[in-house]
Amino acid sequence: MRPTLYRHPHGITAVDAEYLYRGHAAAHVIEDSGRAAFVDVGTNASAPYLLAALEELGIDRTSVDYLFLTHVHLDHAGGAGALMRELPNARALLHPRGAPHMIDPARLIAGAKAVYGEEPFRRMYGELLPIAAGRVQVVGDGERVQLGARSLELIHTPGHAQHHYVVVDRAHASIFTGDTFGISYRALDTGKGAFIVPSTVPTQFDPAQHLASIDRMLAYQPESMYLMHFSRVTGVPRLAALLKEQITELARIARAHADDPEPANGIRADMLALWLKLARREGSRLADAEIGQALAGDLTLNTQGLISWLERERTKGTKS
Ligand SMILES: [Zn+2]
């Protein structure tokens, strides 16, 4: 079991979670003064790689104090129950709305099966193990946590999901963003830097909240953002502008197709056209097919998420 590691400054290491394919999902290890934490952990299949990464970094399993689970989507937290069994001193830190689902994952399993289907779910995520309630710590907005000599601030960032928080490392101008600062595969980097797209997956995407959460993170003036997909990006103001432009535009695209007989077709086609246009504008020299392939999974899930958002908007409209 050989983990793929990417060493970053300030005791931060990305570990490839080996989810779907290499370079897709990164769990992060933060080390400080002999103590350690994970930010997001991937799926059950990731756990052996994360344990191997600890060994390679010379970190004893008893030195891991926290699992910061930014939200309970399964590519981030699906392996938490299994990993917790190997880390005797760790506590799992969760948003108040996320915590109950890690203690009893029944609804999480049902929700993911509805998105992916029964068989793909089993193949991708296996059996989700619960975390004992006594090892789950619920985090309030603005709460501070001490890791070794490092003070970390946890802030609630709804928009991608209602129950999302991020980990701010103010002393090192870094934020561990889960999915709140979008998705940025290294294969799409250009001469200008990273290319980035928002993740509007089911079932809680909310454009207004998402935009507000990005502004809230920007107020810390971070230099590095550590994304689950895929690890460190810099040049944060440029990327934030690119993300915000797309969140607004994707919401507009979704609304424009709301009354189509098959809204998915139009939304999907317009989203891909937008991404190709922006990738070109940001200097990408890849062929359209290569860009489309790199973002194919996100295109599908984002389309589903935008449709679920339209449905929620409609229900809200009939209620008021
Ligand atoms: Zn997510």
XYZ file of C-alpha atoms and ligand atoms in Angstrom:
321
model
C 0.000 0.000 0.000
C 2.023 2.956 -1.250
C 0.408 6.333 -0.641
C 0.955 9.228 -3.049
C 1.980 12.263 -1.010
C 2.344 15.932 -1.917
C 4.339 17.952 0.613
C 3.225 21.566 1.101
C 4.587 24.312 3.386
C 3.800 24.621 7.123
C 3.510 20.922 7.997
C 0.755 20.273 5.483
C 0.697 17.134 3.301
C -1.880 16.047 0.751
C -2.535 12.316 0.502
C -4.197 10.988 -2.615
C -7.412 9.360 -1.369
C -7.411 7.076 -4.440
C -11.077 7.869 -5.086
C -12.207 7.210 -8.692
C -8.731 7.936 -10.084
C -5.395 9.366 -8.952
C -5.423 13.162 -8.798
C -9.166 13.374 -8.073
C -9.437 13.585 -4.270
C -6.922 14.701 -1.651
C -7.121 14.198 2.105
C -4.847 16.565 4.021
C -2.643 15.929 7.044
C -1.686 18.870 9.261
C 1.250 18.318 11.654
C 2.206 20.647 14.458
C 4.473 20.057 17.460
C 4.061 16.294 17.443
C 0.293 16.322 17.006
C -1.633 15.688 13.787
C -5.050 15.991 12.177
C -6.754 14.960 8.970
C -8.933 17.317 6.969
C -11.414 15.080 5.101
C -10.620 11.416 4.708
C -12.136 10.010 1.502
C -13.979 6.694 1.445
C -13.516 3.300 3.111
C -11.085 2.408 0.339
C -8.985 5.495 1.205
C -8.405 4.517 4.848
C -5.469 2.125 4.222
C -3.707 4.815 2.164
C -4.201 7.390 4.904
C -2.804 5.023 7.535
C 0.154 4.268 5.261
C 0.688 8.020 4.841
C 0.930 8.451 8.630
C 3.575 5.753 8.696
C 5.542 7.367 5.892
C 5.371 10.743 7.661
C 6.510 9.151 10.925
C 3.290 10.056 12.745
C 2.083 7.600 15.381
C -1.623 6.728 15.161
C -2.002 7.872 18.777
C -0.816 11.385 17.794
C -3.846 12.093 15.611
C -6.147 14.387 17.591
C -8.799 15.310 15.038
C -10.638 14.363 11.903
C -11.950 17.644 10.522
C -14.838 16.462 8.335
C -15.796 19.571 6.359
C -19.114 17.996 5.354
C -20.626 14.540 5.145
C -20.548 13.947 1.375
C -19.136 10.463 1.037
C -15.975 11.308 -0.898
C -15.018 13.461 2.130
C -16.339 11.533 5.116
C -17.365 8.070 3.876
C -14.258 6.457 5.359
C -14.355 8.295 8.684
C -15.988 5.480 10.663
C -13.399 2.952 9.503
C -10.471 5.331 10.081
C -11.631 6.315 13.585
C -11.283 2.661 14.658
C -7.543 2.868 13.930
C -6.953 6.255 15.612
C -7.596 5.780 19.329
C -7.271 9.447 20.389
C -9.033 11.124 17.493
C -12.289 13.007 17.665
C -14.413 13.646 14.567
C -15.383 17.307 14.252
C -18.626 18.063 12.427
C -21.105 20.818 11.717
C -24.203 20.475 13.947
C -26.274 19.457 10.894
C -23.682 16.902 9.759
C -22.888 15.205 13.079
C -26.102 13.121 13.403
C -25.431 11.520 10.001
C -22.017 10.219 11.035
C -23.412 8.785 14.270
C -26.224 7.080 12.324
C -25.391 6.947 8.605
C -28.741 5.422 7.506
C -30.043 8.598 5.822
C -26.660 9.302 4.258
C -26.640 5.838 2.685
C -30.215 6.229 1.386
C -29.423 9.685 -0.040
C -26.273 8.529 -1.820
C -28.048 5.474 -3.249
C -30.696 7.828 -4.661
C -27.985 9.854 -6.448
C -25.691 7.044 -7.611
C -27.872 3.913 -7.679
C -27.599 0.820 -5.475
C -24.815 -1.071 -7.248
C -22.464 1.882 -7.973
C -22.949 2.983 -4.354
C -21.804 -0.380 -3.030
C -18.821 -0.414 -5.377
C -17.697 3.159 -4.583
C -18.392 3.402 -0.865
C -18.783 -0.084 0.638
C -20.287 -0.333 4.126
C -20.429 2.938 6.044
C -19.443 2.473 9.678
C -20.990 4.747 12.330
C -18.856 6.862 14.678
C -19.634 6.524 18.403
C -21.459 9.661 19.599
C -18.885 10.166 22.366
C -16.133 10.655 19.774
C -18.038 13.225 17.718
C -17.531 16.889 18.531
C -20.030 19.394 17.143
C -18.382 22.654 16.058
C -19.981 26.048 16.361
C -19.409 28.863 13.876
C -16.137 30.627 14.711
C -15.008 27.951 17.159
C -11.246 27.617 17.732
C -9.378 24.341 18.099
C -5.775 23.866 19.209
C -3.564 21.431 17.255
C -0.109 21.334 18.845
C 0.998 24.998 18.808
C -1.419 25.914 16.005
C -4.758 27.606 16.500
C -7.364 26.690 13.894
C -10.655 28.509 13.393
C -13.715 26.667 12.101
C -16.311 28.702 10.230
C -19.659 27.614 8.820
C -19.786 27.981 5.028
C -23.151 26.907 3.585
C -23.770 26.957 -0.180
C -22.263 23.708 -1.481
C -23.995 21.965 1.421
C -25.927 23.373 4.386
C -23.727 21.488 6.841
C -20.348 22.594 5.504
C -17.560 24.237 7.513
C -13.975 25.130 6.611
C -10.750 25.137 8.643
C -8.904 28.461 8.758
C -5.175 28.420 9.590
C -4.808 32.148 10.015
C -1.103 32.130 11.003
C -0.238 30.463 7.682
C -2.797 32.329 5.518
C -4.361 28.995 4.559
C -7.896 27.634 4.451
C -8.922 23.984 4.093
C -12.024 24.467 1.999
C -13.631 21.046 1.499
C -15.840 21.800 -1.541
C -16.659 25.446 -0.673
C -13.906 26.827 -2.898
C -14.799 24.632 -5.854
C -12.898 21.935 -7.689
C -9.558 22.410 -9.429
C -7.813 19.500 -11.123
C -4.111 19.971 -11.713
C -4.530 18.578 -15.263
C -6.397 21.811 -16.145
C -3.688 24.216 -14.882
C -2.635 26.898 -17.379
C 0.078 29.536 -17.584
C -2.176 31.813 -15.501
C -2.442 29.221 -12.730
C -5.257 26.910 -11.709
C -8.589 26.530 -13.479
C -11.488 26.133 -11.089
C -15.199 25.249 -11.245
C -17.909 25.283 -8.558
C -19.479 22.067 -7.314
C -23.295 22.382 -7.404
C -24.036 18.733 -6.533
C -27.341 17.538 -4.989
C -29.092 18.177 -2.707
C -28.343 21.461 -0.918
C -26.648 23.791 -3.433
C -27.664 27.394 -2.780
C -26.060 30.081 -4.981
C -26.686 33.062 -2.681
C -25.250 31.286 0.368
C -22.357 29.961 -1.695
C -21.369 33.459 -2.865
C -21.573 34.770 0.709
C -19.370 31.916 1.980
C -16.697 32.681 -0.630
C -16.675 36.330 0.461
C -16.394 35.268 4.072
C -13.313 33.165 3.293
C -11.776 35.990 1.236
C -12.041 38.310 4.238
C -9.201 36.283 5.837
C -6.996 37.198 2.832
C -5.780 33.617 2.361
C -2.762 32.873 0.173
C -3.396 29.126 -0.129
C -6.631 27.190 -0.402
C -6.473 23.437 0.179
C -9.257 21.758 -1.816
C -10.395 18.160 -1.634
C -10.368 18.188 -5.486
C -7.366 18.712 -5.843
C -5.223 20.115 -3.033
C -3.394 23.442 -2.952
C -4.259 26.424 -5.142
C -2.845 29.959 -4.887
C -3.710 33.241 -6.593
C -6.890 33.208 -4.529
C -8.522 36.515 -5.653
C -8.373 35.469 -9.325
C -9.881 32.059 -8.563
C -12.581 33.548 -6.335
C -13.667 35.865 -9.150
C -13.750 32.929 -11.575
C -15.859 30.868 -9.155
C -18.311 33.645 -8.368
C -18.795 34.403 -12.057
C -19.702 30.748 -12.636
C -22.033 30.360 -9.656
C -24.082 33.305 -10.912
C -23.989 32.057 -14.494
C -24.904 28.442 -13.603
C -27.899 29.660 -11.605
C -28.962 31.716 -14.645
C -28.507 28.718 -16.957
C -30.581 26.511 -14.647
C -33.416 29.064 -14.507
C -33.348 29.466 -18.296
C -34.050 25.734 -18.704
C -36.465 25.341 -15.781
C -39.498 24.841 -18.017
C -37.817 22.634 -20.636
C -39.327 19.128 -20.970
C -35.818 17.746 -20.234
C -33.968 20.518 -18.356
C -30.881 18.316 -17.881
C -29.996 18.377 -21.587
C -29.938 22.164 -21.900
C -28.252 22.749 -18.542
C -25.550 20.227 -19.324
C -24.845 21.620 -22.796
C -24.716 25.237 -21.556
C -22.482 24.340 -18.591
C -20.006 22.552 -20.834
C -20.005 25.482 -23.293
C -19.351 27.879 -20.393
C -16.452 25.758 -19.110
C -14.854 25.455 -22.537
C -15.146 29.208 -23.067
C -13.639 30.017 -19.653
C -10.874 27.419 -19.946
C -9.858 29.000 -23.268
C -10.039 32.479 -21.758
C -7.775 31.328 -18.897
C -5.227 30.032 -21.395
C -5.960 26.303 -21.658
C -4.402 24.644 -24.695
C -6.126 21.306 -24.182
C -8.548 20.007 -26.801
C -12.261 20.459 -26.050
C -12.593 16.698 -25.630
C -9.803 16.637 -23.016
C -11.384 19.436 -20.993
C -14.781 17.762 -21.297
C -13.337 14.471 -20.142
C -11.604 15.989 -17.100
C -14.877 17.597 -16.006
C -17.303 14.849 -17.161
C -18.208 13.608 -13.682
C -18.707 17.137 -12.372
C -20.861 18.022 -15.373
C -23.239 15.170 -14.544
C -23.414 15.786 -10.789
C -23.620 19.584 -11.161
C -26.525 19.200 -13.585
C -28.371 16.969 -11.103
C -27.671 19.464 -8.318
C -28.949 22.447 -10.296
C -32.173 20.581 -11.093
C -32.601 19.733 -7.416
C -32.067 23.442 -6.623
C -34.736 24.469 -9.172
C -37.182 22.030 -7.562
C -36.520 23.459 -4.096
C -36.955 27.004 -5.439
C -40.277 26.001 -6.992
C -41.524 24.434 -3.729
C -40.504 27.595 -1.857
C -42.400 29.675 -4.427
C -45.661 27.745 -4.027
C -45.427 27.921 -0.223
C -45.027 31.694 -0.050
Zn -19.268 17.891 -1.389
